Amino acid sequence: MKRETLPQAAAVHQPAGTHLLADLSGIAAEKLGNCAALEALLRSAAEAAHARVLFSHFHGFGVGQGVTGVVLLAESHISIHTWPECGFAAADIFMCGSAQPELALTIIETALQPASSRINTVRRAPPAIS
């Protein structure tokens, strides 16, 4: 668990952004069970997307089992849930402001090397902004 502090003059973000839901299949099991490696991956993905990490927490379910983890961002979050026994990971990337969630997804896909990906993109905003 790592906490980061932001400067007091942190930018204010509009409540509009892009939410990516990624179903990643055909991943080697050894890439899906290591909490520290997945945490480092998602933190790197956030930084590549120009997002600011506030806090992260990851939990492993035991040897050969999956991981669930979240990286909280000033711009929202990135989370992942893995099932090594199925070669599957579900990633959720929501960012507002000038952060670029597509860049985070590219980092995650490059590292995990799924055989296939199914991505749903949702634009999120209050009615007055969308």
mmCIF file of N, CA and C in Angstrom:
data_model
loop_
_atom_site.group_PDB
_atom_site.id
_atom_site.type_symbol
_atom_site.label_atom_id
_atom_site.label_comp_id
_atom_site.label_asym_id
_atom_site.label_seq_id
_atom_site.Cartn_x
_atom_site.Cartn_y
_atom_site.Cartn_z
ATOM 1 N N MET A 1 0.854 -1.164 0.000
ATOM 2 C CA MET A 1 0.000 0.000 0.000
ATOM 3 C C MET A 1 0.901 1.229 0.000
ATOM 4 N N LYS A 2 0.681 2.074 -0.990
ATOM 5 C CA LYS A 2 1.498 3.267 -1.116
ATOM 6 C C LYS A 2 0.592 4.476 -1.224
ATOM 7 N N ARG A 3 0.888 5.506 -0.452
ATOM 8 C CA ARG A 3 0.114 6.745 -0.492
ATOM 9 C C ARG A 3 0.996 7.864 -1.020
ATOM 10 N N GLU A 4 0.414 8.698 -1.840
ATOM 11 C CA GLU A 4 1.115 9.853 -2.377
ATOM 12 C C GLU A 4 0.344 11.100 -1.954
ATOM 13 N N THR A 5 1.035 12.195 -1.779
ATOM 14 C CA THR A 5 0.358 13.446 -1.470
ATOM 15 C C THR A 5 0.479 14.376 -2.660
ATOM 16 N N LEU A 6 -0.560 15.161 -2.875
ATOM 17 C CA LEU A 6 -0.571 16.134 -3.958
ATOM 18 C C LEU A 6 -0.255 17.501 -3.403
ATOM 19 N N PRO A 7 0.339 18.349 -4.216
ATOM 20 C CA PRO A 7 0.540 19.727 -3.771
ATOM 21 C C PRO A 7 -0.820 20.377 -3.525
ATOM 22 N N GLN A 8 -0.861 21.351 -2.632
ATOM 23 C CA GLN A 8 -2.123 22.014 -2.300
ATOM 24 C C GLN A 8 -2.771 22.664 -3.515
ATOM 25 N N ALA A 9 -2.005 23.082 -4.495
ATOM 26 C CA ALA A 9 -2.547 23.764 -5.660
ATOM 27 C C ALA A 9 -2.848 22.785 -6.794
ATOM 28 N N ALA A 10 -3.300 21.589 -6.468
ATOM 29 C CA ALA A 10 -3.603 20.589 -7.492
ATOM 30 C C ALA A 10 -4.719 21.093 -8.416
ATOM 31 N N ALA A 11 -4.624 20.698 -9.674
ATOM 32 C CA ALA A 11 -5.598 21.141 -10.672
ATOM 33 C C ALA A 11 -6.989 20.586 -10.360
ATOM 34 N N VAL A 12 -7.992 21.358 -10.705
ATOM 35 C CA VAL A 12 -9.378 20.926 -10.578
ATOM 36 C C VAL A 12 -9.796 20.335 -11.914
ATOM 37 N N HIS A 13 -10.411 19.163 -11.886
ATOM 38 C CA HIS A 13 -10.823 18.490 -13.107
ATOM 39 C C HIS A 13 -12.324 18.602 -13.308
ATOM 40 N N GLN A 14 -12.726 18.759 -14.546
ATOM 41 C CA GLN A 14 -14.138 18.731 -14.894
ATOM 42 C C GLN A 14 -14.650 17.300 -14.689
ATOM 43 N N PRO A 15 -15.939 17.158 -14.371
ATOM 44 C CA PRO A 15 -16.486 15.812 -14.150
ATOM 45 C C PRO A 15 -16.833 15.130 -15.472
ATOM 46 N N ALA A 16 -15.902 15.104 -16.387
ATOM 47 C CA ALA A 16 -16.089 14.436 -17.669
ATOM 48 C C ALA A 16 -14.832 13.644 -17.970
ATOM 49 N N GLY A 17 -15.012 12.478 -18.544
ATOM 50 C CA GLY A 17 -13.850 11.679 -18.863
ATOM 51 C C GLY A 17 -14.204 10.446 -19.648
ATOM 52 N N THR A 18 -13.202 9.605 -19.834
ATOM 53 C CA THR A 18 -13.351 8.370 -20.582
ATOM 54 C C THR A 18 -13.160 7.191 -19.642
ATOM 55 N N HIS A 19 -14.056 6.216 -19.761
ATOM 56 C CA HIS A 19 -14.024 5.013 -18.935
ATOM 57 C C HIS A 19 -13.818 3.824 -19.871
ATOM 58 N N LEU A 20 -12.700 3.144 -19.712
ATOM 59 C CA LEU A 20 -12.396 1.965 -20.518
ATOM 60 C C LEU A 20 -12.593 0.715 -19.679
ATOM 61 N N LEU A 21 -13.341 -0.229 -20.206
ATOM 62 C CA LEU A 21 -13.532 -1.531 -19.576
ATOM 63 C C LEU A 21 -12.879 -2.556 -20.495
ATOM 64 N N ALA A 22 -11.848 -3.218 -20.008
ATOM 65 C CA ALA A 22 -11.065 -4.120 -20.847
ATOM 66 C C ALA A 22 -11.140 -5.549 -20.326
ATOM 67 N N ASP A 23 -11.586 -6.456 -21.175
ATOM 68 C CA ASP A 23 -11.560 -7.882 -20.901
ATOM 69 C C ASP A 23 -10.387 -8.450 -21.684
ATOM 70 N N LEU A 24 -9.371 -8.920 -20.973
ATOM 71 C CA LEU A 24 -8.120 -9.374 -21.582
ATOM 72 C C LEU A 24 -7.995 -10.878 -21.377
ATOM 73 N N SER A 25 -7.959 -11.621 -22.468
ATOM 74 C CA SER A 25 -7.967 -13.089 -22.401
ATOM 75 C C SER A 25 -6.716 -13.673 -23.033
ATOM 76 N N GLY A 26 -6.400 -14.903 -22.619
ATOM 77 C CA GLY A 26 -5.258 -15.602 -23.180
ATOM 78 C C GLY A 26 -3.929 -15.089 -22.648
ATOM 79 N N ILE A 27 -3.908 -14.739 -21.367
ATOM 80 C CA ILE A 27 -2.697 -14.217 -20.718
ATOM 81 C C ILE A 27 -2.003 -15.361 -19.978
ATOM 82 N N ALA A 28 -0.689 -15.411 -20.045
ATOM 83 C CA ALA A 28 0.072 -16.422 -19.307
ATOM 84 C C ALA A 28 -0.218 -16.296 -17.805
ATOM 85 N N ALA A 29 -0.516 -17.405 -17.173
ATOM 86 C CA ALA A 29 -0.917 -17.418 -15.759
ATOM 87 C C ALA A 29 0.104 -16.737 -14.851
ATOM 88 N N GLU A 30 1.400 -16.885 -15.143
ATOM 89 C CA GLU A 30 2.428 -16.313 -14.266
ATOM 90 C C GLU A 30 2.396 -14.785 -14.239
ATOM 91 N N LYS A 31 1.734 -14.159 -15.197
ATOM 92 C CA LYS A 31 1.632 -12.702 -15.226
ATOM 93 C C LYS A 31 0.459 -12.181 -14.403
ATOM 94 N N LEU A 32 -0.364 -13.085 -13.872
ATOM 95 C CA LEU A 32 -1.617 -12.661 -13.251
ATOM 96 C C LEU A 32 -1.709 -12.902 -11.752
ATOM 97 N N GLY A 33 -0.649 -13.388 -11.116
ATOM 98 C CA GLY A 33 -0.745 -13.717 -9.700
ATOM 99 C C GLY A 33 0.184 -12.951 -8.783
ATOM 100 N N ASN A 34 0.982 -12.042 -9.320
ATOM 101 C CA ASN A 34 1.976 -11.339 -8.519
ATOM 102 C C ASN A 34 1.493 -9.929 -8.192
ATOM 103 N N CYS A 35 1.104 -9.707 -6.934
ATOM 104 C CA CYS A 35 0.577 -8.398 -6.503
ATOM 105 C C CYS A 35 1.557 -7.265 -6.785
ATOM 106 N N ALA A 36 2.800 -7.436 -6.394
ATOM 107 C CA ALA A 36 3.783 -6.355 -6.543
ATOM 108 C C ALA A 36 3.986 -6.001 -8.012
ATOM 109 N N ALA A 37 4.061 -7.003 -8.872
ATOM 110 C CA ALA A 37 4.270 -6.742 -10.296
ATOM 111 C C ALA A 37 3.061 -6.048 -10.913
ATOM 112 N N LEU A 38 1.864 -6.474 -10.544
ATOM 113 C CA LEU A 38 0.655 -5.841 -11.083
ATOM 114 C C LEU A 38 0.495 -4.418 -10.556
ATOM 115 N N GLU A 39 0.850 -4.204 -9.288
ATOM 116 C CA GLU A 39 0.789 -2.847 -8.746
ATOM 117 C C GLU A 39 1.765 -1.930 -9.483
ATOM 118 N N ALA A 40 2.987 -2.409 -9.699
ATOM 119 C CA ALA A 40 3.973 -1.608 -10.427
ATOM 120 C C ALA A 40 3.487 -1.333 -11.855
ATOM 121 N N LEU A 41 2.871 -2.322 -12.484
ATOM 122 C CA LEU A 41 2.353 -2.157 -13.840
ATOM 123 C C LEU A 41 1.273 -1.081 -13.897
ATOM 124 N N LEU A 42 0.297 -1.144 -12.986
ATOM 125 C CA LEU A 42 -0.793 -0.166 -13.024
ATOM 126 C C LEU A 42 -0.322 1.234 -12.645
ATOM 127 N N ARG A 43 0.641 1.329 -11.743
ATOM 128 C CA ARG A 43 1.207 2.645 -11.417
ATOM 129 C C ARG A 43 1.948 3.215 -12.629
ATOM 130 N N SER A 44 2.696 2.376 -13.332
ATOM 131 C CA SER A 44 3.383 2.825 -14.546
ATOM 132 C C SER A 44 2.383 3.238 -15.617
ATOM 133 N N ALA A 45 1.295 2.482 -15.728
ATOM 134 C CA ALA A 45 0.256 2.806 -16.705
ATOM 135 C C ALA A 45 -0.365 4.171 -16.396
ATOM 136 N N ALA A 46 -0.607 4.445 -15.113
ATOM 137 C CA ALA A 46 -1.176 5.739 -14.709
ATOM 138 C C ALA A 46 -0.222 6.870 -15.069
ATOM 139 N N GLU A 47 1.047 6.678 -14.778
ATOM 140 C CA GLU A 47 2.042 7.714 -15.088
ATOM 141 C C GLU A 47 2.147 7.947 -16.589
ATOM 142 N N ALA A 48 2.092 6.869 -17.384
ATOM 143 C CA ALA A 48 2.155 7.010 -18.841
ATOM 144 C C ALA A 48 0.950 7.780 -19.379
ATOM 145 N N ALA A 49 -0.174 7.679 -18.678
ATOM 146 C CA ALA A 49 -1.405 8.367 -19.083
ATOM 147 C C ALA A 49 -1.456 9.804 -18.578
ATOM 148 N N HIS A 50 -0.395 10.235 -17.901
ATOM 149 C CA HIS A 50 -0.311 11.585 -17.332
ATOM 150 C C HIS A 50 -1.333 11.797 -16.218
ATOM 151 N N ALA A 51 -1.545 10.736 -15.429
ATOM 152 C CA ALA A 51 -2.420 10.803 -14.260
ATOM 153 C C ALA A 51 -1.551 10.815 -13.001
ATOM 154 N N ARG A 52 -2.117 11.322 -11.910
ATOM 155 C CA ARG A 52 -1.386 11.415 -10.643
ATOM 156 C C ARG A 52 -1.908 10.384 -9.653
ATOM 157 N N VAL A 53 -1.028 9.504 -9.236
ATOM 158 C CA VAL A 53 -1.373 8.436 -8.297
ATOM 159 C C VAL A 53 -1.513 9.013 -6.896
ATOM 160 N N LEU A 54 -2.623 8.650 -6.234
ATOM 161 C CA LEU A 54 -2.859 9.051 -4.856
ATOM 162 C C LEU A 54 -2.602 7.913 -3.879
ATOM 163 N N PHE A 55 -3.013 6.704 -4.252
ATOM 164 C CA PHE A 55 -3.002 5.573 -3.318
ATOM 165 C C PHE A 55 -3.184 4.295 -4.126
ATOM 166 N N SER A 56 -2.633 3.201 -3.647
ATOM 167 C CA SER A 56 -2.900 1.913 -4.290
ATOM 168 C C SER A 56 -3.022 0.825 -3.237
ATOM 169 N N HIS A 57 -3.814 -0.171 -3.568
ATOM 170 C CA HIS A 57 -3.975 -1.327 -2.684
ATOM 171 C C HIS A 57 -4.233 -2.557 -3.546
ATOM 172 N N PHE A 58 -3.465 -3.618 -3.293
ATOM 173 C CA PHE A 58 -3.591 -4.857 -4.048
ATOM 174 C C PHE A 58 -3.681 -6.023 -3.074
ATOM 175 N N HIS A 59 -4.475 -7.028 -3.439
ATOM 176 C CA HIS A 59 -4.655 -8.203 -2.597
ATOM 177 C C HIS A 59 -4.523 -9.454 -3.452
ATOM 178 N N GLY A 60 -3.653 -10.365 -3.021
ATOM 179 C CA GLY A 60 -3.518 -11.660 -3.678
ATOM 180 C C GLY A 60 -4.318 -12.694 -2.918
ATOM 181 N N PHE A 61 -4.931 -13.616 -3.635
ATOM 182 C CA PHE A 61 -5.787 -14.613 -3.000
ATOM 183 C C PHE A 61 -5.063 -15.915 -2.691
ATOM 184 N N GLY A 62 -3.745 -15.953 -2.883
ATOM 185 C CA GLY A 62 -2.967 -17.133 -2.545
ATOM 186 C C GLY A 62 -2.234 -17.688 -3.753
ATOM 187 N N VAL A 63 -1.399 -18.677 -3.506
ATOM 188 C CA VAL A 63 -0.581 -19.284 -4.553
ATOM 189 C C VAL A 63 -1.483 -19.825 -5.659
ATOM 190 N N GLY A 64 -1.185 -19.428 -6.881
ATOM 191 C CA GLY A 64 -1.967 -19.893 -8.028
ATOM 192 C C GLY A 64 -3.305 -19.198 -8.190
ATOM 193 N N GLN A 65 -3.602 -18.280 -7.278
ATOM 194 C CA GLN A 65 -4.886 -17.573 -7.307
ATOM 195 C C GLN A 65 -4.699 -16.192 -7.918
ATOM 196 N N GLY A 66 -5.776 -15.487 -8.107
ATOM 197 C CA GLY A 66 -5.742 -14.173 -8.720
ATOM 198 C C GLY A 66 -5.442 -13.042 -7.757
ATOM 199 N N VAL A 67 -5.501 -11.854 -8.320
ATOM 200 C CA VAL A 67 -5.224 -10.605 -7.612
ATOM 201 C C VAL A 67 -6.354 -9.636 -7.905
ATOM 202 N N THR A 68 -6.685 -8.832 -6.927
ATOM 203 C CA THR A 68 -7.555 -7.691 -7.163
ATOM 204 C C THR A 68 -6.817 -6.466 -6.649
ATOM 205 N N GLY A 69 -6.869 -5.391 -7.419
ATOM 206 C CA GLY A 69 -6.130 -4.206 -7.014
ATOM 207 C C GLY A 69 -6.695 -2.945 -7.623
ATOM 208 N N VAL A 70 -6.402 -1.845 -6.941
ATOM 209 C CA VAL A 70 -6.866 -0.544 -7.410
ATOM 210 C C VAL A 70 -5.782 0.502 -7.187
ATOM 211 N N VAL A 71 -5.667 1.396 -8.158
ATOM 212 C CA VAL A 71 -4.808 2.569 -8.046
ATOM 213 C C VAL A 71 -5.739 3.770 -8.123
ATOM 214 N N LEU A 72 -5.836 4.502 -7.010
ATOM 215 C CA LEU A 72 -6.668 5.709 -6.992
ATOM 216 C C LEU A 72 -5.865 6.858 -7.573
ATOM 217 N N LEU A 73 -6.506 7.627 -8.410
ATOM 218 C CA LEU A 73 -5.857 8.727 -9.108
ATOM 219 C C LEU A 73 -6.539 10.045 -8.783
ATOM 220 N N ALA A 74 -5.831 11.128 -8.899
ATOM 221 C CA ALA A 74 -6.471 12.437 -8.794
ATOM 222 C C ALA A 74 -7.529 12.540 -9.882
ATOM 223 N N GLU A 75 -7.318 11.837 -10.996
ATOM 224 C CA GLU A 75 -8.229 11.870 -12.135
ATOM 225 C C GLU A 75 -9.267 10.755 -12.102
ATOM 226 N N SER A 76 -9.238 9.836 -11.183
ATOM 227 C CA SER A 76 -10.210 8.775 -10.919
ATOM 228 C C SER A 76 -9.514 7.489 -10.497
ATOM 229 N N HIS A 77 -9.463 6.428 -11.355
ATOM 230 C CA HIS A 77 -8.904 5.154 -10.895
ATOM 231 C C HIS A 77 -8.526 4.224 -12.039
ATOM 232 N N ILE A 78 -7.704 3.229 -11.687
ATOM 233 C CA ILE A 78 -7.450 2.047 -12.517
ATOM 234 C C ILE A 78 -7.588 0.852 -11.579
ATOM 235 N N SER A 79 -8.343 -0.151 -12.006
ATOM 236 C CA SER A 79 -8.427 -1.373 -11.201
ATOM 237 C C SER A 79 -8.217 -2.579 -12.098
ATOM 238 N N ILE A 80 -7.850 -3.695 -11.446
ATOM 239 C CA ILE A 80 -7.665 -4.947 -12.174
ATOM 240 C C ILE A 80 -8.097 -6.101 -11.283
ATOM 241 N N HIS A 81 -8.657 -7.108 -11.917
ATOM 242 C CA HIS A 81 -9.050 -8.346 -11.256
ATOM 243 C C HIS A 81 -8.554 -9.461 -12.163
ATOM 244 N N THR A 82 -7.834 -10.437 -11.603
ATOM 245 C CA THR A 82 -7.231 -11.475 -12.433
ATOM 246 C C THR A 82 -7.671 -12.876 -12.023
ATOM 247 N N TRP A 83 -7.682 -13.746 -13.015
ATOM 248 C CA TRP A 83 -7.988 -15.158 -12.841
ATOM 249 C C TRP A 83 -6.929 -15.945 -13.599
ATOM 250 N N PRO A 84 -5.780 -16.252 -12.951
ATOM 251 C CA PRO A 84 -4.699 -16.966 -13.638
ATOM 252 C C PRO A 84 -5.153 -18.310 -14.214
ATOM 253 N N GLU A 85 -6.023 -18.986 -13.495
ATOM 254 C CA GLU A 85 -6.489 -20.304 -13.936
ATOM 255 C C GLU A 85 -7.276 -20.233 -15.243
ATOM 256 N N CYS A 86 -7.746 -19.044 -15.598
ATOM 257 C CA CYS A 86 -8.483 -18.833 -16.851
ATOM 258 C C CYS A 86 -7.697 -17.979 -17.840
ATOM 259 N N GLY A 87 -6.518 -17.481 -17.444
ATOM 260 C CA GLY A 87 -5.745 -16.603 -18.306
ATOM 261 C C GLY A 87 -6.472 -15.303 -18.607
ATOM 262 N N PHE A 88 -7.235 -14.809 -17.630
ATOM 263 C CA PHE A 88 -8.126 -13.666 -17.855
ATOM 264 C C PHE A 88 -7.870 -12.544 -16.846
ATOM 265 N N ALA A 89 -7.939 -11.312 -17.336
ATOM 266 C CA ALA A 89 -7.882 -10.132 -16.474
ATOM 267 C C ALA A 89 -8.953 -9.150 -16.927
ATOM 268 N N ALA A 90 -9.618 -8.539 -15.963
ATOM 269 C CA ALA A 90 -10.587 -7.479 -16.229
ATOM 270 C C ALA A 90 -10.002 -6.186 -15.677
ATOM 271 N N ALA A 91 -9.802 -5.217 -16.559
ATOM 272 C CA ALA A 91 -9.240 -3.927 -16.149
ATOM 273 C C ALA A 91 -10.293 -2.842 -16.350
ATOM 274 N N ASP A 92 -10.263 -1.875 -15.450
ATOM 275 C CA ASP A 92 -11.214 -0.761 -15.457
ATOM 276 C C ASP A 92 -10.382 0.510 -15.328
ATOM 277 N N ILE A 93 -10.456 1.362 -16.331
ATOM 278 C CA ILE A 93 -9.636 2.578 -16.353
ATOM 279 C C ILE A 93 -10.557 3.770 -16.579
ATOM 280 N N PHE A 94 -10.692 4.620 -15.571
ATOM 281 C CA PHE A 94 -11.522 5.825 -15.705
ATOM 282 C C PHE A 94 -10.659 7.027 -15.376
ATOM 283 N N MET A 95 -10.602 7.968 -16.302
ATOM 284 C CA MET A 95 -9.803 9.174 -16.092
ATOM 285 C C MET A 95 -10.534 10.387 -16.646
ATOM 286 N N CYS A 96 -10.443 11.472 -15.898
ATOM 287 C CA CYS A 96 -10.997 12.741 -16.360
ATOM 288 C C CYS A 96 -9.855 13.732 -16.529
ATOM 289 N N GLY A 97 -10.191 14.954 -16.886
ATOM 290 C CA GLY A 97 -9.164 15.957 -17.108
ATOM 291 C C GLY A 97 -8.368 15.649 -18.353
ATOM 292 N N SER A 98 -7.098 15.998 -18.347
ATOM 293 C CA SER A 98 -6.257 15.804 -19.532
ATOM 294 C C SER A 98 -5.571 14.434 -19.557
ATOM 295 N N ALA A 99 -5.827 13.592 -18.551
ATOM 296 C CA ALA A 99 -5.242 12.249 -18.537
ATOM 297 C C ALA A 99 -5.762 11.455 -19.734
ATOM 298 N N GLN A 100 -4.956 10.505 -20.203
ATOM 299 C CA GLN A 100 -5.277 9.744 -21.402
ATOM 300 C C GLN A 100 -5.340 8.247 -21.089
ATOM 301 N N PRO A 101 -6.533 7.734 -20.763
ATOM 302 C CA PRO A 101 -6.649 6.328 -20.365
ATOM 303 C C PRO A 101 -6.212 5.345 -21.440
ATOM 304 N N GLU A 102 -6.295 5.732 -22.699
ATOM 305 C CA GLU A 102 -5.861 4.851 -23.784
ATOM 306 C C GLU A 102 -4.371 4.533 -23.662
ATOM 307 N N LEU A 103 -3.585 5.505 -23.199
ATOM 308 C CA LEU A 103 -2.153 5.257 -23.002
ATOM 309 C C LEU A 103 -1.925 4.248 -21.879
ATOM 310 N N ALA A 104 -2.724 4.331 -20.824
ATOM 311 C CA ALA A 104 -2.618 3.361 -19.724
ATOM 312 C C ALA A 104 -2.954 1.962 -20.224
ATOM 313 N N LEU A 105 -4.005 1.847 -21.022
ATOM 314 C CA LEU A 105 -4.398 0.538 -21.549
ATOM 315 C C LEU A 105 -3.300 -0.049 -22.433
ATOM 316 N N THR A 106 -2.658 0.766 -23.222
ATOM 317 C CA THR A 106 -1.562 0.285 -24.071
ATOM 318 C C THR A 106 -0.437 -0.313 -23.232
ATOM 319 N N ILE A 107 -0.091 0.353 -22.132
ATOM 320 C CA ILE A 107 0.961 -0.156 -21.232
ATOM 321 C C ILE A 107 0.546 -1.503 -20.645
ATOM 322 N N ILE A 108 -0.692 -1.608 -20.196
ATOM 323 C CA ILE A 108 -1.190 -2.853 -19.590
ATOM 324 C C ILE A 108 -1.202 -3.985 -20.613
ATOM 325 N N GLU A 109 -1.715 -3.714 -21.811
ATOM 326 C CA GLU A 109 -1.774 -4.757 -22.842
ATOM 327 C C GLU A 109 -0.364 -5.190 -23.286
ATOM 328 N N THR A 110 0.545 -4.251 -23.396
ATOM 329 C CA THR A 110 1.917 -4.581 -23.789
ATOM 330 C C THR A 110 2.569 -5.508 -22.765
ATOM 331 N N ALA A 111 2.333 -5.249 -21.487
ATOM 332 C CA ALA A 111 2.940 -6.064 -20.426
ATOM 333 C C ALA A 111 2.284 -7.437 -20.305
ATOM 334 N N LEU A 112 0.963 -7.488 -20.380
ATOM 335 C CA LEU A 112 0.258 -8.757 -20.158
ATOM 336 C C LEU A 112 0.157 -9.612 -21.417
ATOM 337 N N GLN A 113 0.275 -9.013 -22.580
ATOM 338 C CA GLN A 113 0.234 -9.715 -23.861
ATOM 339 C C GLN A 113 -0.960 -10.664 -23.999
ATOM 340 N N PRO A 114 -2.182 -10.141 -23.879
ATOM 341 C CA PRO A 114 -3.342 -11.011 -24.059
ATOM 342 C C PRO A 114 -3.449 -11.491 -25.505
ATOM 343 N N ALA A 115 -3.991 -12.699 -25.683
ATOM 344 C CA ALA A 115 -4.245 -13.211 -27.034
ATOM 345 C C ALA A 115 -5.390 -12.440 -27.673
ATOM 346 N N SER A 116 -6.324 -11.968 -26.834
ATOM 347 C CA SER A 116 -7.440 -11.170 -27.353
ATOM 348 C C SER A 116 -7.877 -10.153 -26.300
ATOM 349 N N SER A 117 -8.438 -9.071 -26.801
ATOM 350 C CA SER A 117 -8.925 -7.997 -25.923
ATOM 351 C C SER A 117 -10.302 -7.569 -26.406
ATOM 352 N N ARG A 118 -11.181 -7.328 -25.463
ATOM 353 C CA ARG A 118 -12.482 -6.733 -25.770
ATOM 354 C C ARG A 118 -12.572 -5.460 -24.943
ATOM 355 N N ILE A 119 -12.681 -4.320 -25.605
ATOM 356 C CA ILE A 119 -12.658 -3.023 -24.934
ATOM 357 C C ILE A 119 -13.995 -2.321 -25.142
ATOM 358 N N ASN A 120 -14.586 -1.863 -24.055
ATOM 359 C CA ASN A 120 -15.772 -1.017 -24.111
ATOM 360 C C ASN A 120 -15.364 0.367 -23.644
ATOM 361 N N THR A 121 -15.715 1.370 -24.423
ATOM 362 C CA THR A 121 -15.379 2.747 -24.094
ATOM 363 C C THR A 121 -16.660 3.503 -23.798
ATOM 364 N N VAL A 122 -16.680 4.171 -22.640
ATOM 365 C CA VAL A 122 -17.853 4.930 -22.225
ATOM 366 C C VAL A 122 -17.419 6.358 -21.934
ATOM 367 N N ARG A 123 -18.116 7.309 -22.500
ATOM 368 C CA ARG A 123 -17.879 8.725 -22.190
ATOM 369 C C ARG A 123 -18.725 9.040 -20.973
ATOM 370 N N ARG A 124 -18.117 9.578 -19.917
ATOM 371 C CA ARG A 124 -18.832 9.879 -18.678
ATOM 372 C C ARG A 124 -18.833 11.370 -18.435
ATOM 373 N N ALA A 125 -19.999 11.914 -18.142
ATOM 374 C CA ALA A 125 -20.121 13.341 -17.858
ATOM 375 C C ALA A 125 -21.543 13.634 -17.409
ATOM 376 N N PRO A 126 -21.722 14.685 -16.619
ATOM 377 C CA PRO A 126 -23.078 15.120 -16.293
ATOM 378 C C PRO A 126 -23.755 15.625 -17.572
ATOM 379 N N PRO A 127 -25.086 15.648 -17.631
ATOM 380 C CA PRO A 127 -25.805 16.042 -18.846
ATOM 381 C C PRO A 127 -25.390 17.397 -19.413
ATOM 382 N N ALA A 128 -25.056 18.352 -18.585
ATOM 383 C CA ALA A 128 -24.707 19.701 -19.067
ATOM 384 C C ALA A 128 -23.374 19.726 -19.807
ATOM 385 N N ILE A 129 -22.515 18.720 -19.591
ATOM 386 C CA ILE A 129 -21.191 18.710 -20.188
ATOM 387 C C ILE A 129 -21.114 17.790 -21.398
ATOM 388 N N SER A 130 -21.887 16.717 -21.430
ATOM 389 C CA SER A 130 -21.733 15.724 -22.484
ATOM 390 C C SER A 130 -22.181 16.144 -23.826
#
